[in-house]
Each structure stands twice: as C-alpha cells, then as structure tokens.
Amino acid sequence: NELKNNDVNVNDDILNTGIESWSVLMKMIGRGDEIVQIEDSFDDLMLKEWTKERLIFPSDEEEGDKLDGFIQKATSSRDFGTEVGVGTMLRSSSFASSYNPFLLSDQEYHQSTLLIIQDDEEMSVGVILNLPSASAIALEFEDTKTGGESSHVIPMRYGGRYSDASDDDSLLWFHCNDDLKRKKVGSRLGPDGSFIWTVTPEDAANAIATGVARAEDFIAVSGLSVWEKAIGGLAGGIKGEVNNNLFEVVDKESVECVWDILLQQEVMTKKTAAENLSLINTAWCEGAPEDSMQPSLDAPVNRLAFRALQKWISAFLIDR
C-alpha cells in the first residue's frame, strides 16, 4: 500500500518496477540522497544486466524468437563448420547492441585476440594474446662489443586461467617475424600457411643475446585458455565456440597487422592501462573479417562490457 501511495508504477516492466520500489523505500527511510550516487553507476548497471539475464524470464514467444535468431546467426556465420586448429588466430565476435556474452562472466574475452596452440579429441587449448600483465620479463646479457651488459624488458602476458600442471612457471614464446623465420628461429605453429611461430625461451634468449632478434619481436604468455570437448571429440572445443558465434577466425591477411599492433603494448600499470586498452580495441577491430557484423561499440551494453573489461584488468592484472 505504501508503494502504491507513492505512485510506484506497477506494470509489466518488472525490472523498472523493482528499481522504483527500491527508490521509494530508500526515500522512506531518509536515504534518498544515496539514489543519485548509485543510479547509473557501474555497479548499478551491472546489477540491472544480471537481473535481466538471471531473474526475468522471457515469454515462450520471445524465447522461440531468440533461439531461431541464434541458430540463423550461427549457421550463417562464414566460420560455421570451418576447420579451426593449431595456429589459428581468433578474435571474440562482434555482438548485437543488446547482448554481449562476456559482460557478466569471462570478461577477459571481451575484444580478445586468441591463438590456438593445441587441438585434440579431449580439448582445445589457446592463449589470449592481448592482455599484458603487470609482470615484466627482464633479460640481461653481456654485450660482446662493449663488454658491458644490455638489458631488455617485455611484458608477460596473461594467456588464461589455467596453467601447465607440469610446470607452473612455464612461459610460451611466439613470434611472427619473417626475418626470424628465414633464420629458423623457432618452428611453425600448426600446418603450412600458419603465420605464427613458436620458440623455446632458450632459443629466444639466444637470438636476442646474439643480436639476431630484438626482445620486442616476441610475445611471451603465461597461462592457458581451455575448451573441453564431448566424448569422442566430435563436439565442443574451440570449434564449438566458433560455431556458437562467440569467436571468429581472423583472416590470414590480417594476422601480421594484428600481431604488430599487439607488440606495441607495454607492461600493464595504472599509467599504461589506457594505451594498452586502446591497442586491445585497435587490434580487435583490425582482426575483423570482411563480412563480420559491424559492432555497435557505442551501444550501452557494449560500453558497459568494455568498462567491465577495465575493471577485470584492474582487479586481476594490475592490483593483483
């Protein structure tokens, strides 16, 4: 009755009705000034999206339309059914203005660039390439010309939440440098036609120490991303993620350009975070296939997803 007396609009919009009711109750207990501070804040907007996804159930008609749209979108994808394997570079897909699967969970995959390094009957394994951490890899060598020491620093990148059980401290090193390929520094990752090469830490260090390579030629990653498969390996894995339109294949013609953009990233700090985020966006846009959906980056849900990625980076890469 109190809510009705305060003109709460109880209608079919359950979400807004709940918010209006909360606002009235806050005013009734003398805390109305807090509403302005919270309204449309990051936490408030995330709560609204969580509520819409977890508590407000769509009608049968809405659910049917959503399922039909999902099937049409997935089966019309240029990557549907295509071979995705070791050496493939992927990026998270462009999403409609009202939906983003990486908003409420797995925020690290929003505008992500991935590299697949293993694919068998049990699982697909990849690494995220575009998330430099706050940890630096410092390399120091004796300069044979001057007799002094030369030092080099590159960011250690966050590749995913899993680690190699056999070696928690293992780093995976990659390059995409044509000159280093001709000099056989490392080996091709995947079948012929793959642009990315893998290299052992020892060989990378030796190439840098002897002047064959620069430290900035390499991307070093700690951690793995894993997508399990169904029994028999016929469903699931990264191919299932692609078929579900969560990720899409980066055209081979764009791989080297995306790689060069990522090489510009620095160790993640509060000072470098803005530029690193800008490069994440630039690399992601550069990797878009020609027939990819044009993203509505200014749509509220996508702006919120980018803010969620910023919060994730701050919590897990900078302040950890």
Tab-separated table of C-alpha atoms in Angstrom:
chain	number	residue	atom	x	y	z
A	1	ASN	CA	0.000	0.000	0.000
A	2	GLU	CA	2.822	2.380	0.876
A	3	LEU	CA	4.331	1.782	-2.562
A	4	LYS	CA	1.000	2.456	-4.264
A	5	ASN	CA	0.561	5.609	-2.208
A	6	ASN	CA	3.942	6.780	-3.504
A	7	ASP	CA	2.843	6.296	-7.136
A	8	VAL	CA	5.077	3.313	-7.923
A	9	ASN	CA	4.141	2.279	-11.451
A	10	VAL	CA	3.434	-1.450	-11.047
A	11	ASN	CA	3.252	-2.669	-14.622
A	12	ASP	CA	4.640	-5.368	-16.902
A	13	ASP	CA	8.163	-3.896	-16.716
A	14	ILE	CA	9.276	-5.961	-13.733
A	15	LEU	CA	12.840	-4.639	-13.749
A	16	ASN	CA	11.901	-0.957	-13.564
A	17	THR	CA	9.121	-1.678	-11.079
A	18	GLY	CA	11.678	-3.209	-8.718
A	19	ILE	CA	14.008	-0.250	-9.094
A	20	GLU	CA	11.209	2.232	-8.481
A	21	SER	CA	10.130	0.299	-5.389
A	22	TRP	CA	13.686	0.334	-4.017
A	23	SER	CA	13.952	4.080	-4.671
A	24	VAL	CA	10.734	4.785	-2.787
A	25	LEU	CA	11.824	2.648	0.164
A	26	MET	CA	15.189	4.438	0.320
A	27	LYS	CA	13.375	7.788	0.445
A	28	MET	CA	11.037	6.490	3.140
A	29	ILE	CA	13.968	5.686	5.442
A	30	GLY	CA	15.664	9.006	4.799
A	31	ARG	CA	18.401	7.796	2.446
A	32	GLY	CA	17.098	9.263	-0.804
A	33	ASP	CA	20.347	11.158	-1.399
A	34	GLU	CA	22.139	7.827	-1.968
A	35	ILE	CA	19.971	7.091	-5.001
A	36	VAL	CA	21.653	9.796	-7.085
A	37	GLN	CA	25.099	8.471	-6.145
A	38	ILE	CA	24.261	4.899	-7.169
A	39	GLU	CA	21.934	5.436	-10.122
A	40	ASP	CA	23.575	4.516	-13.457
A	41	SER	CA	26.870	3.734	-11.704
A	42	PHE	CA	28.852	0.754	-12.993
A	43	ASP	CA	27.591	-1.471	-10.168
A	44	ASP	CA	24.010	-0.357	-10.731
A	45	LEU	CA	24.140	-1.027	-14.485
A	46	MET	CA	25.769	-4.441	-13.974
A	47	LEU	CA	23.065	-5.372	-11.458
A	48	LYS	CA	20.390	-4.449	-13.984
A	49	GLU	CA	22.003	-6.640	-16.657
A	50	TRP	CA	22.368	-9.506	-14.162
A	51	THR	CA	18.709	-9.156	-13.224
A	52	LYS	CA	17.590	-9.191	-16.843
A	53	GLU	CA	19.598	-12.332	-17.568
A	54	ARG	CA	19.024	-14.334	-14.387
A	55	LEU	CA	15.661	-13.260	-12.933
A	56	ILE	CA	13.427	-12.048	-15.757
A	57	PHE	CA	12.280	-14.994	-17.817
A	58	PRO	CA	11.301	-14.344	-21.429
A	59	SER	CA	7.940	-15.411	-22.754
A	60	ASP	CA	7.706	-18.574	-24.874
A	61	GLU	CA	7.414	-16.393	-27.964
A	62	GLU	CA	10.490	-14.318	-27.014
A	63	GLU	CA	12.466	-17.473	-26.205
A	64	GLY	CA	11.489	-19.009	-29.559
A	65	ASP	CA	12.496	-15.876	-31.451
A	66	LYS	CA	15.810	-15.772	-29.567
A	67	LEU	CA	16.539	-19.430	-30.368
A	68	ASP	CA	15.629	-19.006	-34.047
A	69	GLY	CA	17.827	-15.923	-34.264
A	70	PHE	CA	20.717	-17.715	-32.575
A	71	ILE	CA	20.501	-20.701	-34.950
A	72	GLN	CA	20.260	-18.451	-38.004
A	73	LYS	CA	23.168	-16.332	-36.862
A	74	ALA	CA	25.362	-19.338	-36.060
A	75	THR	CA	24.644	-21.289	-39.249
A	76	SER	CA	25.060	-18.221	-41.449
A	77	SER	CA	28.488	-17.483	-39.970
A	78	ARG	CA	31.233	-17.750	-42.539
A	79	ASP	CA	33.237	-19.760	-39.995
A	80	PHE	CA	30.472	-22.291	-39.283
A	81	GLY	CA	31.881	-25.776	-39.856
A	82	THR	CA	35.276	-24.499	-40.969
A	83	GLU	CA	38.494	-26.023	-39.710
A	84	VAL	CA	39.860	-24.251	-36.667
A	85	GLY	CA	43.052	-25.730	-35.341
A	86	VAL	CA	46.583	-25.199	-34.120
A	87	GLY	CA	47.999	-21.919	-35.389
A	88	THR	CA	44.605	-20.286	-35.944
A	89	MET	CA	44.221	-16.712	-34.706
A	90	LEU	CA	40.752	-15.833	-33.428
A	91	ARG	CA	39.015	-12.815	-32.009
A	92	SER	CA	35.844	-12.504	-29.988
A	93	SER	CA	32.868	-11.916	-32.256
A	94	SER	CA	31.005	-8.675	-32.805
A	95	PHE	CA	27.708	-8.710	-30.972
A	96	ALA	CA	24.366	-7.030	-31.378
A	97	SER	CA	23.637	-3.843	-29.495
A	98	SER	CA	21.508	-5.626	-26.860
A	99	TYR	CA	23.681	-8.636	-25.994
A	100	ASN	CA	27.251	-9.430	-25.018
A	101	PRO	CA	28.096	-12.898	-23.588
A	102	PHE	CA	31.258	-11.596	-21.899
A	103	LEU	CA	29.538	-8.904	-19.858
A	104	LEU	CA	28.659	-10.839	-16.690
A	105	SER	CA	31.362	-13.518	-16.846
A	106	ASP	CA	34.655	-14.239	-18.619
A	107	GLN	CA	35.182	-10.507	-19.138
A	108	GLU	CA	38.780	-11.166	-20.210
A	109	TYR	CA	37.447	-12.443	-23.533
A	110	HIS	CA	35.719	-9.184	-24.438
A	111	GLN	CA	37.538	-7.826	-27.522
A	112	SER	CA	40.087	-10.614	-27.097
A	113	THR	CA	42.617	-11.918	-29.607
A	114	LEU	CA	43.419	-15.619	-29.245
A	115	LEU	CA	45.907	-18.134	-30.632
A	116	ILE	CA	45.152	-21.868	-30.685
A	117	ILE	CA	48.166	-23.975	-29.686
A	118	GLN	CA	46.639	-27.433	-29.170
A	119	ASP	CA	43.577	-29.250	-30.504
A	120	ASP	CA	42.892	-32.942	-29.922
A	121	GLU	CA	39.988	-35.251	-29.071
A	122	GLU	CA	39.823	-34.082	-25.456
A	123	MET	CA	40.175	-30.317	-25.648
A	124	SER	CA	41.251	-27.207	-27.464
A	125	VAL	CA	43.933	-25.089	-25.831
A	126	GLY	CA	44.750	-21.496	-26.660
A	127	VAL	CA	46.265	-18.351	-25.238
A	128	ILE	CA	44.942	-14.810	-25.002
A	129	LEU	CA	47.454	-12.559	-26.755
A	130	ASN	CA	46.243	-9.050	-25.930
A	131	LEU	CA	46.430	-8.880	-22.126
A	132	PRO	CA	49.865	-7.800	-20.863
A	133	SER	CA	50.144	-8.257	-17.119
A	134	ALA	CA	51.874	-6.131	-14.504
A	135	SER	CA	54.781	-8.584	-14.522
A	136	ALA	CA	57.767	-7.905	-16.738
A	137	ILE	CA	60.234	-10.331	-18.260
A	138	ALA	CA	63.685	-8.868	-17.743
A	139	LEU	CA	66.510	-10.173	-19.903
A	140	GLU	CA	70.121	-9.226	-19.260
A	141	PHE	CA	73.035	-10.186	-21.486
A	142	GLU	CA	76.696	-9.416	-21.736
A	143	ASP	CA	77.343	-7.079	-24.647
A	144	THR	CA	80.193	-8.693	-26.556
A	145	LYS	CA	81.005	-5.417	-28.309
A	146	THR	CA	81.282	-3.121	-25.291
A	147	GLY	CA	81.944	-5.645	-22.556
A	148	GLY	CA	79.059	-4.207	-20.584
A	149	GLU	CA	75.554	-5.526	-20.070
A	150	SER	CA	72.452	-4.978	-22.141
A	151	SER	CA	69.003	-5.303	-20.618
A	152	HIS	CA	65.640	-5.845	-22.264
A	153	VAL	CA	62.106	-5.832	-20.837
A	154	ILE	CA	58.901	-7.157	-22.379
A	155	PRO	CA	55.509	-7.740	-20.740
A	156	MET	CA	54.472	-11.158	-19.505
A	157	ARG	CA	51.010	-11.685	-20.948
A	158	TYR	CA	48.004	-13.328	-19.356
A	159	GLY	CA	47.029	-16.267	-21.539
A	160	GLY	CA	44.206	-17.736	-19.487
A	161	ARG	CA	43.179	-19.089	-16.094
A	162	TYR	CA	44.829	-22.498	-16.492
A	163	SER	CA	48.485	-23.384	-16.139
A	164	ASP	CA	50.633	-26.262	-17.300
A	165	ALA	CA	50.443	-28.762	-14.431
A	166	SER	CA	53.953	-29.971	-15.220
A	167	ASP	CA	55.479	-26.511	-14.887
A	168	ASP	CA	53.603	-23.654	-13.221
A	169	ASP	CA	56.328	-21.199	-14.224
A	170	SER	CA	56.422	-22.116	-17.913
A	171	LEU	CA	56.268	-19.329	-20.470
A	172	LEU	CA	55.181	-19.758	-24.060
A	173	TRP	CA	57.080	-17.657	-26.596
A	174	PHE	CA	55.877	-16.765	-30.108
A	175	HIS	CA	56.946	-14.563	-32.990
A	176	CYS	CA	55.640	-13.543	-36.401
A	177	ASN	CA	58.834	-12.079	-37.844
A	178	ASP	CA	59.689	-13.037	-41.429
A	179	ASP	CA	63.415	-12.489	-40.930
A	180	LEU	CA	63.454	-14.787	-37.900
A	181	LYS	CA	61.509	-17.396	-39.843
A	182	ARG	CA	64.119	-17.367	-42.605
A	183	LYS	CA	66.828	-17.811	-39.952
A	184	LYS	CA	64.892	-20.764	-38.492
A	185	VAL	CA	64.402	-19.196	-35.071
A	186	GLY	CA	61.738	-21.492	-33.664
A	187	SER	CA	59.269	-23.567	-35.667
A	188	ARG	CA	55.947	-23.010	-37.354
A	189	LEU	CA	52.915	-23.384	-35.088
A	190	GLY	CA	50.471	-25.613	-36.907
A	191	PRO	CA	50.292	-26.579	-40.587
A	192	ASP	CA	51.894	-24.825	-43.546
A	193	GLY	CA	50.272	-21.464	-44.053
A	194	SER	CA	50.266	-20.528	-40.378
A	195	PHE	CA	51.951	-17.168	-39.786
A	196	ILE	CA	52.811	-17.694	-36.111
A	197	TRP	CA	55.947	-19.473	-34.955
A	198	THR	CA	56.672	-20.903	-31.521
A	199	VAL	CA	60.105	-20.725	-29.949
A	200	THR	CA	61.647	-22.052	-26.748
A	201	PRO	CA	62.629	-19.497	-24.096
A	202	GLU	CA	66.248	-20.570	-24.503
A	203	ASP	CA	66.259	-20.048	-28.277
A	204	ALA	CA	64.512	-16.687	-27.895
A	205	ALA	CA	67.069	-15.560	-25.320
A	206	ASN	CA	69.937	-16.752	-27.506
A	207	ALA	CA	68.577	-14.921	-30.562
A	208	ILE	CA	68.274	-11.700	-28.542
A	209	ALA	CA	71.704	-12.106	-26.947
A	210	THR	CA	73.422	-12.586	-30.314
A	211	GLY	CA	71.603	-9.706	-31.979
A	212	VAL	CA	69.636	-11.931	-34.339
A	213	ALA	CA	66.370	-10.759	-32.784
A	214	ARG	CA	65.040	-7.948	-30.622
A	215	ALA	CA	63.162	-8.637	-27.412
A	216	GLU	CA	60.257	-6.688	-28.931
A	217	ASP	CA	59.920	-9.314	-31.694
A	218	PHE	CA	58.427	-11.803	-29.234
A	219	ILE	CA	55.201	-12.272	-27.330
A	220	ALA	CA	55.592	-14.292	-24.118
A	221	VAL	CA	52.496	-15.727	-22.461
A	222	SER	CA	51.791	-17.323	-19.097
A	223	GLY	CA	48.577	-19.269	-18.618
A	224	LEU	CA	46.229	-21.146	-20.922
A	225	SER	CA	42.615	-20.993	-22.058
A	226	VAL	CA	40.915	-24.390	-22.359
A	227	TRP	CA	37.726	-25.514	-24.111
A	228	GLU	CA	36.781	-29.104	-23.378
A	229	LYS	CA	35.201	-31.425	-25.928
A	230	ALA	CA	32.461	-34.019	-25.664
A	231	ILE	CA	33.416	-37.692	-25.566
A	232	GLY	CA	34.908	-38.643	-28.929
A	233	GLY	CA	35.955	-35.090	-29.699
A	234	LEU	CA	33.100	-34.522	-32.159
A	235	ALA	CA	31.533	-31.572	-30.352
A	236	GLY	CA	32.652	-28.677	-28.220
A	237	GLY	CA	36.178	-27.312	-28.109
A	238	ILE	CA	37.088	-24.052	-29.767
A	239	LYS	CA	35.311	-25.082	-32.965
A	240	GLY	CA	32.098	-25.293	-30.969
A	241	GLU	CA	32.726	-21.789	-29.625
A	242	VAL	CA	33.212	-20.540	-33.187
A	243	ASN	CA	30.073	-22.327	-34.393
A	244	ASN	CA	28.188	-20.721	-31.499
A	245	ASN	CA	29.439	-17.363	-32.787
A	246	LEU	CA	31.391	-16.469	-29.656
A	247	PHE	CA	34.642	-16.231	-31.617
A	248	GLU	CA	35.546	-15.778	-35.265
A	249	VAL	CA	38.619	-16.538	-37.343
A	250	VAL	CA	40.949	-13.666	-38.167
A	251	ASP	CA	41.716	-13.574	-41.893
A	252	LYS	CA	45.262	-14.680	-42.684
A	253	GLU	CA	45.839	-11.367	-44.443
A	254	SER	CA	45.218	-9.551	-41.141
A	255	VAL	CA	47.273	-11.747	-38.798
A	256	GLU	CA	50.589	-9.921	-39.173
A	257	CYS	CA	48.990	-6.485	-38.766
A	258	VAL	CA	47.138	-7.581	-35.617
A	259	TRP	CA	50.397	-9.023	-34.281
A	260	ASP	CA	52.320	-5.800	-34.921
A	261	ILE	CA	49.675	-3.819	-33.037
A	262	LEU	CA	49.899	-6.130	-30.023
A	263	LEU	CA	53.690	-5.811	-29.978
A	264	GLN	CA	53.215	-2.131	-29.118
A	265	GLN	CA	51.652	-2.983	-25.740
A	266	GLU	CA	53.675	-2.428	-22.588
A	267	VAL	CA	53.754	-3.881	-19.090
A	268	MET	CA	50.323	-3.203	-17.581
A	269	THR	CA	50.332	-0.449	-14.971
A	270	LYS	CA	47.840	2.238	-13.986
A	271	LYS	CA	49.808	4.602	-16.200
A	272	THR	CA	49.889	2.338	-19.286
A	273	ALA	CA	46.422	0.786	-18.912
A	274	ALA	CA	44.619	3.349	-21.092
A	275	GLU	CA	47.043	2.929	-24.007
A	276	ASN	CA	47.049	-0.856	-23.651
A	277	LEU	CA	43.237	-0.846	-23.741
A	278	SER	CA	43.292	1.345	-26.827
A	279	LEU	CA	45.610	-1.150	-28.536
A	280	ILE	CA	43.315	-4.016	-27.483
A	281	ASN	CA	40.484	-2.251	-29.305
A	282	THR	CA	42.636	-1.398	-32.338
A	283	ALA	CA	43.889	-4.980	-32.738
A	284	TRP	CA	40.385	-6.368	-32.300
A	285	CYS	CA	38.955	-4.046	-34.956
A	286	GLU	CA	41.849	-4.804	-37.329
A	287	GLY	CA	41.162	-8.532	-36.990
A	288	ALA	CA	37.521	-8.267	-38.048
A	289	PRO	CA	36.685	-10.432	-41.087
A	290	GLU	CA	35.261	-8.534	-44.048
A	291	ASP	CA	31.775	-9.999	-43.549
A	292	SER	CA	31.772	-9.698	-39.767
A	293	MET	CA	28.836	-7.959	-38.110
A	294	GLN	CA	29.574	-4.272	-37.648
A	295	PRO	CA	29.747	-3.806	-33.882
A	296	SER	CA	27.754	-1.087	-32.176
A	297	LEU	CA	30.550	-0.051	-29.810
A	298	ASP	CA	28.501	2.892	-28.558
A	299	ALA	CA	25.569	0.680	-27.584
A	300	PRO	CA	25.071	0.778	-23.789
A	301	VAL	CA	25.687	-2.954	-23.329
A	302	ASN	CA	28.966	-2.832	-25.273
A	303	ARG	CA	30.177	0.293	-23.459
A	304	LEU	CA	29.371	-1.490	-20.216
A	305	ALA	CA	31.247	-4.630	-21.374
A	306	PHE	CA	34.330	-2.517	-22.085
A	307	ARG	CA	34.082	-0.974	-18.607
A	308	ALA	CA	33.768	-4.498	-17.184
A	309	LEU	CA	36.971	-5.439	-19.019
A	310	GLN	CA	38.690	-2.388	-17.498
A	311	LYS	CA	37.537	-3.472	-14.038
A	312	TRP	CA	38.762	-7.027	-14.690
A	313	ILE	CA	42.184	-5.770	-15.792
A	314	SER	CA	42.446	-3.548	-12.731
A	315	ALA	CA	41.491	-6.378	-10.370
A	316	PHE	CA	43.430	-9.267	-11.904
A	317	LEU	CA	46.351	-7.752	-13.804
A	318	ILE	CA	47.247	-4.519	-12.029
A	319	ASP	CA	46.165	-4.772	-8.387
A	320	ARG	CA	46.701	-8.495	-8.016
